[in-house]
mmCIF file of C-alpha atoms in Angstrom:
data_model
loop_
_atom_site.group_PDB
_atom_site.id
_atom_site.type_symbol
_atom_site.label_atom_id
_atom_site.label_comp_id
_atom_site.label_asym_id
_atom_site.label_seq_id
_atom_site.Cartn_x
_atom_site.Cartn_y
_atom_site.Cartn_z
ATOM 1 C CA MET A 1 76.453 146.228 52.963
ATOM 2 C CA ASN A 2 75.941 144.118 49.855
ATOM 3 C CA MET A 3 73.097 144.399 47.769
ATOM 4 C CA ARG A 4 71.854 141.419 45.081
ATOM 5 C CA THR A 5 69.984 141.819 41.727
ATOM 6 C CA THR A 6 67.132 140.767 40.955
ATOM 7 C CA MET A 7 65.695 139.932 37.500
ATOM 8 C CA VAL A 8 63.175 142.823 36.356
ATOM 9 C CA LEU A 9 61.693 142.856 32.397
ATOM 10 C CA GLY A 10 64.523 140.597 31.686
ATOM 11 C CA GLN A 11 67.441 142.223 32.946
ATOM 12 C CA PRO A 12 69.133 141.962 36.486
ATOM 13 C CA SER A 13 68.311 145.023 38.643
ATOM 14 C CA TRP A 14 68.851 146.719 41.497
ATOM 15 C CA HIS A 15 65.700 148.420 43.498
ATOM 16 C CA ILE A 16 65.318 151.144 46.043
ATOM 17 C CA ALA A 17 62.388 152.877 47.530
ATOM 18 C CA SER A 18 61.184 155.773 49.606
ATOM 19 C CA SER A 19 57.675 157.019 50.915
ATOM 20 C CA GLU A 20 56.815 158.286 47.280
ATOM 21 C CA VAL A 21 59.063 156.713 44.660
ATOM 22 C CA GLU A 22 60.597 152.742 43.791
ATOM 23 C CA VAL A 23 62.960 153.237 41.123
ATOM 24 C CA CYS A 24 64.899 149.725 39.811
ATOM 25 C CA ILE A 25 68.293 150.080 37.883
ATOM 26 C CA THR A 26 69.460 147.618 35.742
ATOM 27 C CA GLU A 27 72.908 146.383 35.871
ATOM 28 C CA LEU A 28 74.180 145.971 32.392
ATOM 29 C CA GLY A 29 74.178 149.878 31.515
ATOM 30 C CA GLY A 30 72.262 151.252 34.262
ATOM 31 C CA HIS A 31 68.782 152.065 32.968
ATOM 32 C CA VAL A 32 66.762 153.518 35.285
ATOM 33 C CA ALA A 33 63.021 151.958 34.779
ATOM 34 C CA PRO A 34 60.736 150.971 35.786
ATOM 35 C CA VAL A 35 59.825 153.977 38.059
ATOM 36 C CA THR A 36 56.940 154.530 39.856
ATOM 37 C CA PHE A 37 56.093 158.082 41.464
ATOM 38 C CA ASP A 38 53.139 158.496 43.912
ATOM 39 C CA ARG A 39 53.479 154.365 44.724
ATOM 40 C CA GLU A 40 51.127 154.902 47.788
ATOM 41 C CA GLY A 41 48.505 156.745 45.747
ATOM 42 C CA GLY A 42 48.087 156.880 42.084
ATOM 43 C CA ARG A 43 50.688 154.842 41.148
ATOM 44 C CA PHE A 44 51.769 157.015 37.987
ATOM 45 C CA ALA A 45 54.817 155.080 36.311
ATOM 46 C CA PRO A 46 55.832 157.192 32.836
ATOM 47 C CA MET A 47 58.846 155.700 31.855
ATOM 48 C CA ALA A 48 59.168 153.187 28.384
ATOM 49 C CA VAL A 49 60.541 149.970 28.672
ATOM 50 C CA ALA A 50 61.150 148.517 24.764
ATOM 51 C CA PRO A 51 58.887 145.820 23.611
ATOM 52 C CA TRP A 52 61.517 143.516 23.225
ATOM 53 C CA ALA A 53 62.897 143.670 26.970
ATOM 54 C CA GLN A 54 62.440 139.816 27.840
ATOM 55 C CA GLU A 55 63.164 138.655 24.215
ATOM 56 C CA PRO A 56 65.915 137.151 22.356
ATOM 57 C CA ILE A 57 67.576 140.132 20.486
ATOM 58 C CA ASP A 58 70.608 140.164 17.984
ATOM 59 C CA PRO A 59 73.879 139.643 20.095
ATOM 60 C CA ALA A 60 75.360 141.788 17.614
ATOM 61 C CA LEU A 61 73.311 144.697 18.446
ATOM 62 C CA PRO A 62 74.576 147.267 21.310
ATOM 63 C CA ALA A 63 74.119 146.119 24.553
ATOM 64 C CA CYS A 64 71.752 149.108 25.191
ATOM 65 C CA MET A 65 69.702 147.965 23.237
ATOM 66 C CA ARG A 66 68.714 144.858 25.556
ATOM 67 C CA SER A 67 68.191 147.114 28.416
ATOM 68 C CA LEU A 68 66.709 149.838 26.605
ATOM 69 C CA ARG A 69 64.308 151.696 28.942
ATOM 70 C CA GLY A 70 63.842 154.972 31.231
ATOM 71 C CA ASP A 71 66.370 157.021 31.692
ATOM 72 C CA PHE A 72 70.388 156.100 30.940
ATOM 73 C CA PHE A 73 73.740 158.042 31.063
ATOM 74 C CA CYS A 74 75.367 158.830 27.929
ATOM 75 C CA LEU A 75 79.165 159.328 27.677
ATOM 76 C CA PRO A 76 79.863 160.099 25.154
ATOM 77 C CA PHE A 77 75.969 160.788 23.865
ATOM 78 C CA GLY A 78 75.400 159.557 20.618
ATOM 79 C CA GLY A 79 75.430 156.786 17.961
ATOM 80 C CA ASN A 80 79.558 157.195 17.826
ATOM 81 C CA ALA A 81 79.680 155.511 14.377
ATOM 82 C CA THR A 82 82.840 157.792 13.746
ATOM 83 C CA SER A 83 85.919 156.935 15.800
ATOM 84 C CA PHE A 84 87.211 159.903 17.523
ATOM 85 C CA ASN A 85 91.540 160.246 17.376
ATOM 86 C CA ASP A 86 92.040 156.346 18.518
ATOM 87 C CA GLU A 87 88.461 156.070 20.427
ATOM 88 C CA GLN A 88 85.678 153.695 19.136
ATOM 89 C CA HIS A 89 82.883 154.261 21.633
ATOM 90 C CA PRO A 90 79.712 152.334 21.434
ATOM 91 C CA PRO A 91 76.496 153.818 20.913
ATOM 92 C CA HIS A 92 75.652 156.545 23.532
ATOM 93 C CA GLY A 93 79.057 154.800 25.601
ATOM 94 C CA GLU A 94 80.155 152.387 28.145
ATOM 95 C CA THR A 95 78.053 154.213 30.716
ATOM 96 C CA ALA A 96 74.989 153.015 28.652
ATOM 97 C CA ASN A 97 76.348 149.620 27.789
ATOM 98 C CA ALA A 98 78.661 147.841 30.132
ATOM 99 C CA HIS A 99 78.239 146.339 33.430
ATOM 100 C CA TRP A 100 77.861 148.779 36.641
ATOM 101 C CA THR A 101 79.522 147.623 40.385
ATOM 102 C CA PHE A 102 77.813 148.309 43.121
ATOM 103 C CA GLU A 103 79.389 150.418 45.473
ATOM 104 C CA ASP A 104 76.989 151.076 48.458
ATOM 105 C CA LEU A 105 73.391 151.927 49.584
ATOM 106 C CA VAL A 106 73.253 154.152 51.818
ATOM 107 C CA GLN A 107 70.284 155.539 54.027
ATOM 108 C CA ASN A 108 71.140 159.338 55.585
ATOM 109 C CA GLY A 109 68.102 160.375 56.966
ATOM 110 C CA ASP A 110 65.222 161.034 54.798
ATOM 111 C CA ARG A 111 67.399 159.933 51.870
ATOM 112 C CA THR A 112 68.498 156.976 50.140
ATOM 113 C CA THR A 113 71.148 156.480 47.467
ATOM 114 C CA LEU A 114 73.052 153.853 45.804
ATOM 115 C CA HIS A 115 76.073 154.287 44.703
ATOM 116 C CA LEU A 116 77.657 152.906 41.321
ATOM 117 C CA SER A 117 80.602 152.392 39.228
ATOM 118 C CA MET A 118 82.532 151.659 36.457
ATOM 119 C CA GLN A 119 85.855 152.082 34.934
ATOM 120 C CA THR A 120 85.970 152.616 31.651
ATOM 121 C CA GLN A 121 87.777 151.424 29.227
ATOM 122 C CA VAL A 122 87.458 153.400 25.988
ATOM 123 C CA ARG A 123 88.908 156.574 27.555
ATOM 124 C CA ARG A 124 90.057 155.190 30.328
ATOM 125 C CA GLY A 125 88.348 156.792 34.112
ATOM 126 C CA ARG A 126 86.052 155.855 36.267
ATOM 127 C CA VAL A 127 82.189 157.291 36.507
ATOM 128 C CA ASP A 128 80.660 157.128 39.489
ATOM 129 C CA LYS A 129 76.553 156.989 39.456
ATOM 130 C CA HIS A 130 75.032 157.629 42.223
ATOM 131 C CA ILE A 131 70.583 157.467 42.260
ATOM 132 C CA SER A 132 69.000 159.174 45.289
ATOM 133 C CA LEU A 133 64.851 159.239 46.445
ATOM 134 C CA VAL A 134 64.023 161.561 49.376
ATOM 135 C CA ASP A 135 61.120 160.772 51.866
ATOM 136 C CA GLY A 136 58.349 162.729 50.788
ATOM 137 C CA HIS A 137 59.915 164.012 47.441
ATOM 138 C CA ASN A 138 58.142 162.951 43.919
ATOM 139 C CA ALA A 139 61.624 163.124 42.378
ATOM 140 C CA VAL A 140 64.803 160.988 41.188
ATOM 141 C CA TYR A 141 67.965 162.072 41.696
ATOM 142 C CA SER A 142 70.899 161.271 39.456
ATOM 143 C CA ARG A 143 74.644 162.355 39.705
ATOM 144 C CA HIS A 144 77.314 160.977 37.582
ATOM 145 C CA THR A 145 80.751 161.819 38.653
ATOM 146 C CA ILE A 146 83.625 161.483 35.542
ATOM 147 C CA SER A 147 87.022 161.672 36.778
ATOM 148 C CA GLY A 148 90.793 160.874 35.708
ATOM 149 C CA MET A 149 89.625 161.522 31.876
ATOM 150 C CA SER A 150 91.064 164.274 29.661
ATOM 151 C CA GLY A 151 90.144 166.056 26.699
ATOM 152 C CA PRO A 152 86.483 166.807 24.716
ATOM 153 C CA MET A 153 83.326 164.650 25.495
ATOM 154 C CA SER A 154 79.528 165.378 24.704
ATOM 155 C CA LEU A 155 77.333 163.252 27.275
ATOM 156 C CA GLY A 156 73.687 163.582 27.996
ATOM 157 C CA HIS A 157 70.565 161.835 29.982
ATOM 158 C CA HIS A 158 68.325 159.844 27.599
ATOM 159 C CA ALA A 159 64.938 159.598 29.345
ATOM 160 C CA MET A 160 61.751 157.838 27.485
ATOM 161 C CA LEU A 161 58.307 158.119 28.427
ATOM 162 C CA LYS A 162 55.386 155.996 27.312
ATOM 163 C CA CYS A 163 52.409 158.563 26.577
ATOM 164 C CA PRO A 164 48.605 157.047 26.637
ATOM 165 C CA GLU A 165 46.988 157.123 23.697
ATOM 166 C CA SER A 166 44.145 158.089 25.802
ATOM 167 C CA GLY A 167 44.680 161.832 26.669
ATOM 168 C CA GLY A 168 48.245 161.439 25.484
ATOM 169 C CA GLY A 169 50.834 163.877 26.628
ATOM 170 C CA LEU A 170 51.391 167.860 26.637
ATOM 171 C CA ILE A 171 55.234 168.726 25.813
ATOM 172 C CA SER A 172 56.518 172.024 27.022
ATOM 173 C CA VAL A 173 60.115 173.216 27.713
ATOM 174 C CA SER A 174 62.325 175.951 29.358
ATOM 175 C CA PRO A 175 62.382 178.970 27.083
ATOM 176 C CA PHE A 176 65.193 177.841 24.431
ATOM 177 C CA ARG A 177 67.198 180.515 21.940
ATOM 178 C CA LEU A 178 67.478 177.819 19.000
ATOM 179 C CA GLY A 179 65.021 174.858 18.055
ATOM 180 C CA GLN A 180 66.017 172.751 14.402
ATOM 181 C CA VAL A 181 64.440 169.391 13.096
ATOM 182 C CA TYR A 182 67.527 167.058 12.508
ATOM 183 C CA PRO A 183 69.743 168.095 9.373
ATOM 184 C CA GLU A 184 68.800 164.780 7.502
ATOM 185 C CA PRO A 185 65.924 162.030 7.673
ATOM 186 C CA VAL A 186 66.486 160.408 11.182
ATOM 187 C CA GLU A 187 64.955 156.900 8.630
ATOM 188 C CA ARG A 188 65.074 156.383 5.139
ATOM 189 C CA PRO A 189 62.436 153.900 3.395
ATOM 190 C CA GLU A 190 65.201 152.330 1.573
ATOM 191 C CA ASN A 191 66.383 151.213 5.030
ATOM 192 C CA ARG A 192 62.683 150.501 6.426
ATOM 193 C CA GLY A 193 62.213 153.644 8.255
ATOM 194 C CA TYR A 194 60.308 156.487 7.851
ATOM 195 C CA SER A 195 60.510 160.355 9.206
ATOM 196 C CA CYS A 196 58.118 163.048 8.352
ATOM 197 C CA LEU A 197 59.412 166.430 9.602
ATOM 198 C CA LEU A 198 61.585 168.452 7.139
ATOM 199 C CA PRO A 199 65.373 168.200 7.799
ATOM 200 C CA GLY A 200 67.213 170.996 8.980
ATOM 201 C CA ALA A 201 63.769 173.299 9.491
ATOM 202 C CA GLN A 202 64.220 175.680 12.320
ATOM 203 C CA PHE A 203 61.212 176.942 14.534
ATOM 204 C CA ARG A 204 60.714 178.861 17.365
ATOM 205 C CA SER A 205 57.363 177.089 18.404
ATOM 206 C CA LEU A 206 56.514 173.344 18.833
ATOM 207 C CA ALA A 207 53.191 173.613 17.768
ATOM 208 C CA GLU A 208 54.535 175.120 14.211
ATOM 209 C CA VAL A 209 57.450 173.002 12.764
ATOM 210 C CA ARG A 210 57.387 172.093 8.771
ATOM 211 C CA THR A 211 56.782 168.386 7.467
ATOM 212 C CA VAL A 212 57.844 166.973 4.398
ATOM 213 C CA PHE A 213 54.229 167.155 3.209
ATOM 214 C CA GLY A 214 54.339 170.643 2.973
ATOM 215 C CA GLY A 215 52.708 171.876 6.275
ATOM 216 C CA ASN A 216 53.128 171.899 9.842
ATOM 217 C CA ALA A 217 53.103 169.781 12.463
ATOM 218 C CA ASP A 218 52.347 170.302 16.089
ATOM 219 C CA LEU A 219 54.817 168.778 18.196
ATOM 220 C CA SER A 220 53.658 170.073 21.495
ATOM 221 C CA ARG A 221 51.000 167.048 21.597
ATOM 222 C CA TYR A 222 52.012 163.560 21.609
ATOM 223 C CA PRO A 223 51.358 160.284 20.253
ATOM 224 C CA ALA A 224 50.930 161.948 17.102
ATOM 225 C CA ARG A 225 52.403 161.091 13.223
ATOM 226 C CA ARG A 226 52.006 157.144 13.731
ATOM 227 C CA GLY A 227 54.471 155.300 11.207
ATOM 228 C CA TYR A 228 56.925 157.643 11.605
ATOM 229 C CA GLU A 229 60.301 158.269 13.821
ATOM 230 C CA ASP A 230 61.535 162.259 14.116
ATOM 231 C CA VAL A 231 64.392 164.132 16.131
ATOM 232 C CA VAL A 232 64.318 167.777 17.183
ATOM 233 C CA MET A 233 66.996 169.768 19.294
ATOM 234 C CA LEU A 234 66.662 172.582 21.515
ATOM 235 C CA VAL A 235 69.334 174.601 22.310
ATOM 236 C CA ALA A 236 68.359 176.386 26.009
ATOM 237 C CA GLU A 237 68.561 179.927 26.269
ATOM 238 C CA PRO A 238 72.284 180.195 27.929
ATOM 239 C CA ASP A 239 71.414 182.385 30.309
ATOM 240 C CA LEU A 240 68.861 180.443 32.134
ATOM 241 C CA ALA A 241 69.965 178.977 36.077
ATOM 242 C CA LEU A 242 67.056 176.722 35.734
ATOM 243 C CA ALA A 243 66.383 175.106 32.749
ATOM 244 C CA TRP A 244 63.559 172.262 32.492
ATOM 245 C CA SER A 245 61.221 169.970 30.218
ATOM 246 C CA ALA A 246 57.805 168.580 31.366
ATOM 247 C CA VAL A 247 55.086 166.503 29.974
ATOM 248 C CA SER A 248 51.292 166.824 31.163
ATOM 249 C CA PHE A 249 49.074 163.833 31.623
ATOM 250 C CA PRO A 250 46.020 165.532 32.265
ATOM 251 C CA ALA A 251 43.804 162.398 31.290
ATOM 252 C CA GLN A 252 46.322 160.401 34.045
ATOM 253 C CA GLY A 253 46.443 163.362 36.509
ATOM 254 C CA TYR A 254 50.262 163.929 36.942
ATOM 255 C CA VAL A 255 52.368 166.098 34.989
ATOM 256 C CA TRP A 256 56.480 164.595 35.028
ATOM 257 C CA PHE A 257 59.062 167.130 34.842
ATOM 258 C CA ALA A 258 63.123 166.808 34.660
ATOM 259 C CA LEU A 259 65.392 169.531 35.890
ATOM 260 C CA LYS A 260 68.626 170.140 34.456
ATOM 261 C CA ASP A 261 71.389 172.896 34.959
ATOM 262 C CA PRO A 262 71.737 174.404 30.749
ATOM 263 C CA HIS A 263 75.453 175.162 31.752
ATOM 264 C CA VAL A 264 76.356 171.585 31.613
ATOM 265 C CA LEU A 265 73.094 169.733 29.965
ATOM 266 C CA ARG A 266 72.914 172.646 26.763
ATOM 267 C CA GLN A 267 70.282 171.195 24.522
ATOM 268 C CA THR A 268 67.035 168.975 24.631
ATOM 269 C CA LEU A 269 66.580 166.362 22.291
ATOM 270 C CA LEU A 270 63.222 165.035 21.675
ATOM 271 C CA TRP A 271 62.812 161.636 20.002
ATOM 272 C CA PHE A 272 59.367 160.945 18.341
ATOM 273 C CA SER A 273 59.465 157.172 18.486
ATOM 274 C CA ASN A 274 55.988 155.709 16.843
ATOM 275 C CA GLY A 275 56.610 153.012 15.309
ATOM 276 C CA GLY A 276 58.651 153.926 12.222
ATOM 277 C CA ARG A 277 61.451 151.712 11.748
ATOM 278 C CA HIS A 278 60.771 148.465 10.565
ATOM 279 C CA PHE A 279 63.832 146.097 10.834
ATOM 280 C CA ALA A 280 64.511 144.213 14.003
ATOM 281 C CA PRO A 281 63.866 144.712 17.018
ATOM 282 C CA TRP A 282 61.884 147.747 16.306
ATOM 283 C CA ASP A 283 59.962 146.049 13.859
ATOM 284 C CA GLY A 284 57.283 149.199 13.901
ATOM 285 C CA ARG A 285 56.208 147.950 17.669
ATOM 286 C CA HIS A 286 58.503 150.840 19.462
ATOM 287 C CA VAL A 287 55.376 153.071 19.584
ATOM 288 C CA ASP A 288 54.099 156.157 21.367
ATOM 289 C CA THR A 289 57.263 156.753 23.117
ATOM 290 C CA LEU A 290 58.960 160.189 23.521
ATOM 291 C CA GLY A 291 62.613 160.669 24.660
ATOM 292 C CA VAL A 292 63.045 163.704 26.305
ATOM 293 C CA GLU A 293 67.154 163.848 26.319
ATOM 294 C CA GLU A 294 68.759 166.557 28.422
ATOM 295 C CA VAL A 295 72.363 166.711 26.561
ATOM 296 C CA THR A 296 75.567 168.656 25.835
ATOM 297 C CA SER A 297 75.893 167.114 21.786
ATOM 298 C CA TYR A 298 75.429 167.576 18.378
ATOM 299 C CA PHE A 299 72.352 165.647 17.538
ATOM 300 C CA PHE A 300 72.453 162.231 18.426
ATOM 301 C CA LEU A 301 76.075 162.022 15.919
ATOM 302 C CA GLY A 302 78.413 161.081 18.545
ATOM 303 C CA LEU A 303 81.606 162.241 20.065
ATOM 304 C CA ALA A 304 83.288 163.165 16.781
ATOM 305 C CA GLU A 305 80.481 165.407 15.332
ATOM 306 C CA SER A 306 80.060 166.690 18.546
ATOM 307 C CA VAL A 307 83.616 167.779 18.731
ATOM 308 C CA ARG A 308 84.570 168.714 15.139
ATOM 309 C CA PRO A 309 83.050 172.187 13.615
ATOM 310 C CA ASN A 310 79.328 172.007 13.542
ATOM 311 C CA ALA A 311 76.329 174.042 12.614
ATOM 312 C CA LEU A 312 75.287 174.557 16.239
ATOM 313 C CA SER A 313 78.879 175.318 17.796
ATOM 314 C CA HIS A 314 79.593 177.742 14.539
ATOM 315 C CA ALA A 315 76.609 179.475 15.601
ATOM 316 C CA GLY A 316 77.839 179.979 18.982
ATOM 317 C CA TYR A 317 75.952 176.812 20.843
ATOM 318 C CA PRO A 318 78.804 174.854 21.990
ATOM 319 C CA THR A 319 78.328 170.638 21.944
ATOM 320 C CA SER A 320 80.797 169.059 23.691
ATOM 321 C CA LEU A 321 82.733 169.858 27.737
ATOM 322 C CA THR A 322 86.406 169.685 28.162
ATOM 323 C CA LEU A 323 86.881 166.907 30.766
ATOM 324 C CA ASP A 324 89.614 167.800 33.132
ATOM 325 C CA PRO A 325 91.537 164.827 34.916
ATOM 326 C CA ASN A 326 92.530 167.101 38.141
ATOM 327 C CA GLN A 327 88.708 168.521 38.227
ATOM 328 C CA PRO A 328 86.252 165.619 38.412
ATOM 329 C CA LEU A 329 82.795 166.896 36.374
ATOM 330 C CA GLU A 330 79.581 166.328 38.355
ATOM 331 C CA VAL A 331 76.257 165.704 36.094
ATOM 332 C CA ASN A 332 73.285 166.805 37.822
ATOM 333 C CA TYR A 333 69.583 165.513 36.688
ATOM 334 C CA ILE A 334 66.549 165.360 38.669
ATOM 335 C CA MET A 335 63.157 163.883 37.270
ATOM 336 C CA ALA A 336 59.880 164.278 38.911
ATOM 337 C CA ALA A 337 56.433 164.148 39.250
ATOM 338 C CA ALA A 338 53.850 166.452 40.271
ATOM 339 C CA ARG A 339 49.643 165.985 41.109
ATOM 340 C CA ILE A 340 47.556 167.740 38.602
ATOM 341 C CA PRO A 341 44.047 168.844 38.076
ATOM 342 C CA ASP A 342 42.319 167.584 34.870
ATOM 343 C CA THR A 343 42.270 170.928 33.620
ATOM 344 C CA PHE A 344 45.589 171.904 34.679
ATOM 345 C CA GLY A 345 47.039 171.686 30.803
ATOM 346 C CA ARG A 346 50.183 172.175 29.597
ATOM 347 C CA VAL A 347 52.557 173.523 31.871
ATOM 348 C CA ALA A 348 53.957 176.992 31.207
ATOM 349 C CA ASP A 349 56.865 177.983 33.530
ATOM 350 C CA ILE A 350 58.721 176.530 36.635
ATOM 351 C CA VAL A 351 60.144 178.685 39.151
ATOM 352 C CA PRO A 352 61.623 177.746 42.259
ATOM 353 C CA ALA A 353 59.820 178.125 45.401
ATOM 354 C CA PRO A 354 60.552 177.311 49.115
ATOM 355 C CA GLU A 355 60.813 173.651 49.720
ATOM 356 C CA GLY A 356 61.079 173.079 45.727
ATOM 357 C CA VAL A 357 59.361 174.350 42.882
ATOM 358 C CA VAL A 358 55.492 175.416 41.182
ATOM 359 C CA LEU A 359 54.469 174.680 38.233
ATOM 360 C CA HIS A 360 52.469 177.343 36.343
ATOM 361 C CA SER A 361 50.418 176.089 33.550
ATOM 362 C CA GLU A 362 49.097 178.048 30.707
ATOM 363 C CA SER A 363 45.269 177.973 32.079
ATOM 364 C CA GLY A 364 46.956 180.010 35.081
ATOM 365 C CA GLN A 365 47.072 177.001 37.325
ATOM 366 C CA HIS A 366 49.862 175.782 39.699
ATOM 367 C CA VAL A 367 50.618 173.064 41.416
ATOM 368 C CA HIS A 368 53.516 172.818 44.001
ATOM 369 C CA ALA A 369 56.445 170.050 43.868
ATOM 370 C CA LYS A 370 58.544 169.156 46.917
ATOM 371 C CA VAL A 371 62.425 169.071 45.321
ATOM 372 C CA ASP A 372 66.179 169.667 46.460
ATOM 373 C CA LEU A 373 67.122 172.321 43.807
ATOM 374 C CA ALA A 374 70.206 172.532 45.675
ATOM 375 C CA PHE A 375 71.041 169.150 43.961
ATOM 376 C CA LEU A 376 71.794 170.974 40.480
ATOM 377 C CA GLN A 377 74.682 172.648 42.302
ATOM 378 C CA SER A 378 77.914 170.399 42.256
ATOM 379 C CA ALA A 379 81.268 171.227 42.231
ATOM 380 C CA ASN A 380 81.252 172.564 39.120
ATOM 381 C CA ALA A 381 80.447 175.827 40.245
#
C-alpha cells in the first residue's frame, strides 16, 4: 500500500498510531517526533522539536537542522567535518539528512510497522528503517538494518527530550565504566557559544561533575545551567546484557526510558542544550533540551575521529563497528514511557520481567512496563 505524508511542524511526515502511542516520522532525515505516549490517557509527549521548525533557515545549513526533532538515526554519528578516506559525510550522516522512501505499512496482529528505506551514496549501501508500535505497549520500536556496506563506521540514535522547568527531569543510566566530559569546550565565547563543564573531566557519578568555575555540577537534574551547552559521554559496562537510560518527570507523572544492546550501542552521550548558542538558528532559544544519545562513537566528532586511535579506544573502549557487506547489521532500540506516582523519584534500575521490564526507583518503589525485550535480540547474535 502507499501512504502519503502530511505536514507536521514544517516537515512532510508519516503518521502511525497504536492503542497507546502515536508517532510522526519526517520524510527528510527520518526524525521521529512528535511522539505521544499514553495517548488515550495523560498524553505524555516528551520529545523536543527545534524552535525554528516552521521558520526558513539558511539553506547552507545541513538538512538535519531543518527537521531537528525527537529521535533520529545517525550513520555515521557525529559532525563529520573531517573526511574519512574519500568519504565526506554530512553531519550525522545521510540517514539524518536525506529523504527516506516509503516501502510499506504492515499491520500484523497487534503490531503496526512503518518500513522506510534509503540508498546511501557517500558509502554505497542500503539502510532499512522499521518503526513499530504494539497495542498495549507505551513504546516505540526502532530497527535499522544496514546492508551492502563494508568498513568501519560510527553510528547511533540521537534522542532529544524537552524537560519542563516546572519539576524538571531526574536522569539516570545503567552502570557505566567511564564518565567523561567532552575533552574540549563544546562552545567558545569567540564563536558566540558557552560551556561550563571542565573539559576532559572524568567522573563516577552524574551528581558530581567538575565545572570550569571550580565547583561541581549535578547532571542528574535538568533543566539546569541556563546559558550553556555541554556534552558528557558514559561508557556502558561491557558485561551488561541490557543497558538503559531513563528520565523521570515526577510533576508530569511519567518516566521516559530507552533500552539498548550495549554490544552494538556502547556509549551514551548526554547533551545539555540550554541556550548556550547565540548564532543562527539557535539564537539562545534552544533551551531545556536534553539529548540522550545511544551511540558507538568518539563523542560527537564523526567517523574519522571514531575510527582512528583516540583516548577511548586506547583505553579499550571501541568507538566504531566494522560493517560486512555479506552480513547486514541490525541496530535495535526501544524508547518507552510508564506512569509513575509523584513520589517515585529517579530510576535506580531497570530489569527484565514477564511481559516487559520493572523500573525500580531510588525511593524503593517499582512500576511494570510492557515491552517486547526480544526485539533487542537480532541477527547480529
